[in-house]
């Protein structure tokens, strides 16, 4: 160990000899880890055990920032416990289900007692002592009941604390700031504004009444215990997006990132120019390494999911002050304070799926198709000397339907791949087993969507009973199409000639000729909204489920108007759609009693699959 590191270790050990740092630090230093990196590992894991810090060090062995003197940021929050916390968590879940996610869902129920501040790694134990001293000083006067008053506006909903209880809580925050300044040499800015617990923030104005009704149903138990909790976060990633890995991913190239389920990835939205479509550049929280990763292997996480819980101090008038001691850090990141996560899914859109008892709407995007990149090379690779199509590998379809411009028309309107056909049939088979009753089918005019609907209906034994209604109004956003001209799609006559059971009597909301190239986002979402409204009107008397097969984007653009939600921002919309895999599905049910549509649970499980690279036997058998 270097002389400087030895001096630092000795200095820290002497200063904190009466505390637990020495017992945690010594075994790590004895293993050969530098004192400053060992202290960094302890701070990053909440100083729970030496084993946790050792695991962190092993995971971060290739972290390029391991030796950087970057401290953690710390924040102090007053959090409810017991029955009140349970009711608040129930409100969190129900408000998210009925009114979609808002900014309040990013963090657990809390009152902020101070702004985030930095603390050097070797002084964190002093921070714990500051929390205990401030708590002991205020314990005798802490209010037995913290009165909460509901406040509501067009963009904010929350509980406010007024009068003397608020003054006492603010006094505690100021005491902590003073003690932290003395013991840990930290500059802490305590909360001096009106104390509040946010229930909803930056929500859509038309959801205000619903949120108010849900909030009024929260029983304010007078016996609630309150806990002051100290959390830390990595200050480098405060303004980054946080993703959670939901699938294992093994890198195929040196610049790609290894993913393990549960890992968190920090992504800077402003540094994604180098990434290809469907990929992002991120930094792993578990390893500190940076690289490319497939975005559809992840889902959006909450802001506080990566925060580390350190110590707590619980205020309870029923407890003897002499028995009070510093609360132990929870074994979880957020412990009991964090609202339970909703059921995990491949993407936020896919999670919105469900069964239908009477009238319902099932949105499904098409199965896997031959990519446009592959299609664009057909003229060189799939046309023989006699100008006939042949399949270059088994994932290309056996044959192609006849089109007026021949093979060229498939360049911007590709067919399903062999894998896509298999996927579609697999879903149709699962729907048959579920006992669901489909009574009508609407599809985008894209060939891959029509084919997907055909194979699903065939597995449901409905291909002869239900005619496919082609609705151009639910076609893909034309700005995303490769061609700068209006899309060339198969006519009803061509589809019928290719043995698709299409309804030639159906009059679509938008004719094919209305699909203009490079339409604006506003034009696109308006088209989808009007089309879905027309589909619902057409099927209003049907008792059963309406199947809609469109593109991944339609899972959002067609479902939100059905639920009474406004369109997303175009940037958020694009990020969301990139995560949706082949045959993603959402399921809506009409609640006729309340006169609205709701998202409910799925009748079948989702479909996941991985990539499969091409195999060239020449390179393997004959190669050197």
Tab-separated table of C-alpha atoms in Angstrom, residues 250-456:
chain	number	residue	atom	x	y	z
A	250	UNK	CA	-24.057	-11.328	-23.906
A	251	UNK	CA	-22.011	-8.823	-25.927
A	252	UNK	CA	-21.311	-9.722	-29.541
A	253	UNK	CA	-18.720	-6.965	-29.997
A	254	UNK	CA	-16.064	-5.318	-27.848
A	255	UNK	CA	-18.012	-2.049	-27.534
A	256	UNK	CA	-21.208	-3.675	-26.240
A	257	UNK	CA	-22.349	-3.908	-22.624
A	258	UNK	CA	-23.053	-7.098	-20.718
A	259	UNK	CA	-26.598	-7.098	-19.288
A	260	UNK	CA	-27.944	-9.145	-16.395
A	261	UNK	CA	-31.589	-8.994	-15.253
A	262	UNK	CA	-31.948	-6.393	-12.500
A	263	UNK	CA	-28.947	-4.304	-13.529
A	264	UNK	CA	-29.568	-0.570	-13.875
A	265	UNK	CA	-28.243	1.374	-16.852
A	266	UNK	CA	-27.677	5.134	-16.872
A	267	UNK	CA	-28.341	6.709	-20.287
A	268	UNK	CA	-27.580	10.278	-21.288
A	269	UNK	CA	-30.314	11.222	-23.833
A	270	UNK	CA	-28.063	13.893	-25.364
A	271	UNK	CA	-25.245	11.450	-26.252
A	272	UNK	CA	-27.023	8.922	-28.449
A	273	UNK	CA	-25.906	10.073	-31.887
A	274	UNK	CA	-23.500	7.152	-32.265
A	275	UNK	CA	-26.126	4.511	-31.463
A	276	UNK	CA	-28.012	2.688	-34.223
A	277	UNK	CA	-31.790	2.413	-34.160
A	278	UNK	CA	-32.901	0.125	-31.341
A	279	UNK	CA	-29.627	0.610	-29.434
A	280	UNK	CA	-28.466	3.055	-26.762
A	281	UNK	CA	-25.175	3.919	-25.101
A	282	UNK	CA	-25.270	3.487	-21.347
A	283	UNK	CA	-23.245	2.943	-18.178
A	284	UNK	CA	-23.926	-0.074	-15.985
A	285	UNK	CA	-24.556	0.654	-12.322
A	286	UNK	CA	-23.269	-2.791	-11.347
A	287	UNK	CA	-19.958	-2.582	-13.202
A	288	UNK	CA	-19.415	1.097	-14.046
A	289	UNK	CA	-18.601	0.063	-17.628
A	290	UNK	CA	-19.899	1.893	-20.685
A	291	UNK	CA	-21.118	0.413	-23.964
A	292	UNK	CA	-23.884	-0.180	-26.473
A	293	UNK	CA	-26.922	-2.230	-25.479
A	294	UNK	CA	-30.216	-3.282	-27.137
A	295	UNK	CA	-32.882	-0.980	-25.733
A	296	UNK	CA	-35.668	-3.558	-25.947
A	297	UNK	CA	-33.800	-5.657	-23.372
A	298	UNK	CA	-34.601	-2.944	-20.811
A	299	UNK	CA	-37.499	-1.007	-19.322
A	300	UNK	CA	-37.705	2.472	-17.799
A	301	UNK	CA	-36.929	2.568	-14.084
A	302	UNK	CA	-37.852	5.131	-11.446
A	303	UNK	CA	-35.488	7.890	-10.374
A	304	UNK	CA	-35.065	6.504	-6.853
A	305	UNK	CA	-34.535	2.863	-7.857
A	306	UNK	CA	-30.758	3.330	-7.810
A	307	UNK	CA	-30.609	5.305	-4.576
A	308	UNK	CA	-28.867	3.603	-1.635
A	309	UNK	CA	-30.467	3.651	1.795
A	310	UNK	CA	-27.974	4.313	4.617
A	311	UNK	CA	-29.363	4.998	8.109
A	312	UNK	CA	-32.758	5.843	9.598
A	313	UNK	CA	-34.050	7.507	12.740
A	314	UNK	CA	-37.632	6.682	13.699
A	315	UNK	CA	-39.723	9.130	15.742
A	316	UNK	CA	-42.173	7.338	18.005
A	317	UNK	CA	-43.679	8.878	21.127
A	318	UNK	CA	-44.486	5.373	22.367
A	319	UNK	CA	-40.810	4.398	22.620
A	320	UNK	CA	-38.506	5.104	25.507
A	321	UNK	CA	-35.939	7.719	24.443
A	322	UNK	CA	-33.254	5.858	26.392
A	323	UNK	CA	-33.710	2.831	24.144
A	324	UNK	CA	-33.419	4.895	20.983
A	325	UNK	CA	-30.609	3.988	18.634
A	326	UNK	CA	-29.576	4.710	15.092
A	327	UNK	CA	-31.657	2.655	12.688
A	328	UNK	CA	-29.904	0.005	10.664
A	329	UNK	CA	-29.704	0.318	6.917
A	330	UNK	CA	-32.160	-1.822	5.029
A	331	UNK	CA	-30.832	-4.734	3.010
A	332	UNK	CA	-32.714	-3.479	-0.021
A	333	UNK	CA	-31.977	-0.347	-1.984
A	334	UNK	CA	-35.059	1.445	-0.711
A	335	UNK	CA	-36.288	-1.081	1.833
A	336	UNK	CA	-39.826	-0.694	3.101
A	337	UNK	CA	-39.943	2.943	1.992
A	338	UNK	CA	-40.101	2.225	-1.706
A	339	UNK	CA	-43.502	1.562	-3.298
A	340	UNK	CA	-43.733	-1.998	-4.642
A	341	UNK	CA	-42.979	-2.262	-8.330
A	342	UNK	CA	-45.736	-3.035	-10.770
A	343	UNK	CA	-45.555	-6.342	-12.616
A	344	UNK	CA	-42.481	-6.252	-14.831
A	345	UNK	CA	-42.923	-6.402	-18.600
A	346	UNK	CA	-40.916	-6.142	-21.781
A	347	UNK	CA	-42.044	-2.541	-22.145
A	348	UNK	CA	-44.539	-0.183	-20.573
A	349	UNK	CA	-46.827	-0.704	-23.527
A	350	UNK	CA	-46.712	-4.483	-23.413
A	351	UNK	CA	-47.661	-4.475	-19.763
A	352	UNK	CA	-51.007	-2.939	-20.735
A	353	UNK	CA	-52.734	-6.138	-21.711
A	354	UNK	CA	-55.800	-8.044	-20.563
A	355	UNK	CA	-58.862	-10.258	-20.819
A	356	UNK	CA	-62.367	-9.233	-21.859
A	357	UNK	CA	-65.684	-10.583	-20.635
A	358	UNK	CA	-68.081	-8.709	-22.909
A	359	UNK	CA	-66.902	-6.046	-25.309
A	360	UNK	CA	-63.166	-5.535	-25.779
A	361	UNK	CA	-60.372	-4.327	-28.028
A	362	UNK	CA	-57.119	-6.216	-28.572
A	363	UNK	CA	-54.226	-4.351	-30.215
A	364	UNK	CA	-51.383	-6.451	-31.587
A	365	UNK	CA	-48.419	-5.461	-33.702
A	366	UNK	CA	-47.289	-7.688	-36.561
A	367	UNK	CA	-44.823	-10.562	-36.311
A	368	UNK	CA	-41.218	-10.377	-37.402
A	369	UNK	CA	-40.751	-9.328	-41.014
A	370	UNK	CA	-37.836	-9.330	-43.410
A	371	UNK	CA	-36.028	-6.092	-42.599
A	372	UNK	CA	-35.894	-3.242	-45.067
A	373	UNK	CA	-32.143	-3.632	-45.221
A	374	UNK	CA	-32.573	-7.177	-46.474
A	375	UNK	CA	-35.356	-6.245	-48.848
A	376	UNK	CA	-33.345	-3.473	-50.474
A	377	UNK	CA	-30.781	-6.005	-51.653
A	378	UNK	CA	-33.274	-8.364	-53.274
A	379	UNK	CA	-32.516	-7.183	-56.766
A	380	UNK	CA	-28.983	-8.549	-56.344
A	381	UNK	CA	-29.560	-11.610	-54.181
A	382	UNK	CA	-33.053	-13.105	-54.552
A	383	UNK	CA	-33.790	-12.837	-58.275
A	384	UNK	CA	-32.402	-15.576	-60.474
A	385	UNK	CA	-31.317	-15.182	-64.101
A	386	UNK	CA	-34.844	-15.998	-65.252
A	387	UNK	CA	-36.164	-13.109	-63.089
A	388	UNK	CA	-37.846	-15.448	-60.573
A	389	UNK	CA	-37.740	-15.177	-56.801
A	390	UNK	CA	-35.780	-17.632	-54.713
A	391	UNK	CA	-35.117	-17.577	-50.946
A	392	UNK	CA	-31.478	-16.911	-49.989
A	393	UNK	CA	-31.997	-18.436	-46.517
A	394	UNK	CA	-34.747	-20.220	-44.615
A	395	UNK	CA	-36.025	-17.097	-42.887
A	396	UNK	CA	-37.238	-15.695	-46.236
A	397	UNK	CA	-40.760	-16.803	-47.200
A	398	UNK	CA	-41.212	-19.755	-49.554
A	399	UNK	CA	-43.156	-17.643	-52.025
A	400	UNK	CA	-44.434	-14.115	-52.539
A	401	UNK	CA	-47.873	-12.856	-53.600
A	402	UNK	CA	-48.169	-11.298	-57.034
A	403	UNK	CA	-48.023	-7.482	-57.167
A	404	UNK	CA	-48.506	-5.017	-59.953
A	405	UNK	CA	-44.904	-3.754	-59.913
A	406	UNK	CA	-43.364	-7.127	-59.184
A	407	UNK	CA	-40.587	-7.617	-56.671
A	408	UNK	CA	-39.906	-3.884	-56.374
A	409	UNK	CA	-43.129	-3.360	-54.418
A	410	UNK	CA	-41.772	-5.465	-51.537
A	411	UNK	CA	-38.905	-3.072	-50.858
A	412	UNK	CA	-41.065	-0.744	-48.745
A	413	UNK	CA	-43.825	-3.226	-47.912
A	414	UNK	CA	-41.980	-6.393	-46.841
A	415	UNK	CA	-43.641	-9.730	-46.071
A	416	UNK	CA	-43.436	-11.737	-42.871
A	417	UNK	CA	-40.315	-13.813	-42.432
A	418	UNK	CA	-40.589	-17.530	-41.723
A	419	UNK	CA	-39.978	-16.732	-38.049
A	420	UNK	CA	-42.716	-14.095	-38.186
A	421	UNK	CA	-45.178	-16.641	-39.585
A	422	UNK	CA	-44.287	-19.070	-36.812
A	423	UNK	CA	-44.691	-16.354	-34.169
A	424	UNK	CA	-48.110	-15.353	-35.506
A	425	UNK	CA	-49.337	-18.930	-35.477
A	426	UNK	CA	-47.979	-19.440	-31.971
A	427	UNK	CA	-49.985	-16.459	-30.708
A	428	UNK	CA	-53.112	-17.638	-32.510
A	429	UNK	CA	-52.738	-21.058	-30.912
A	430	UNK	CA	-52.379	-19.476	-27.448
A	431	UNK	CA	-55.481	-17.330	-27.997
A	432	UNK	CA	-57.425	-20.447	-28.988
A	433	UNK	CA	-56.366	-22.184	-25.766
A	434	UNK	CA	-57.392	-19.132	-23.724
A	435	UNK	CA	-61.006	-19.447	-24.910
A	436	UNK	CA	-61.174	-15.832	-26.017
A	437	UNK	CA	-63.920	-14.964	-28.490
A	438	UNK	CA	-62.864	-12.729	-31.386
A	439	UNK	CA	-65.726	-11.362	-33.469
A	440	UNK	CA	-64.016	-8.929	-35.867
A	441	UNK	CA	-60.570	-8.061	-37.202
A	442	UNK	CA	-59.118	-4.751	-38.428
A	443	UNK	CA	-55.619	-4.508	-39.902
A	444	UNK	CA	-53.156	-2.010	-41.262
A	445	UNK	CA	-52.764	-2.329	-45.072
A	446	UNK	CA	-49.081	-3.309	-44.653
A	447	UNK	CA	-48.598	-6.841	-45.986
A	448	UNK	CA	-46.931	-8.077	-42.795
A	449	UNK	CA	-49.966	-6.952	-40.755
A	450	UNK	CA	-52.449	-8.639	-43.082
A	451	UNK	CA	-50.390	-11.831	-42.982
A	452	UNK	CA	-50.201	-11.735	-39.170
A	453	UNK	CA	-53.987	-11.408	-38.881
A	454	UNK	CA	-54.493	-14.243	-41.382
A	455	UNK	CA	-52.268	-16.676	-39.439
A	456	UNK	CA	-53.815	-15.747	-36.074
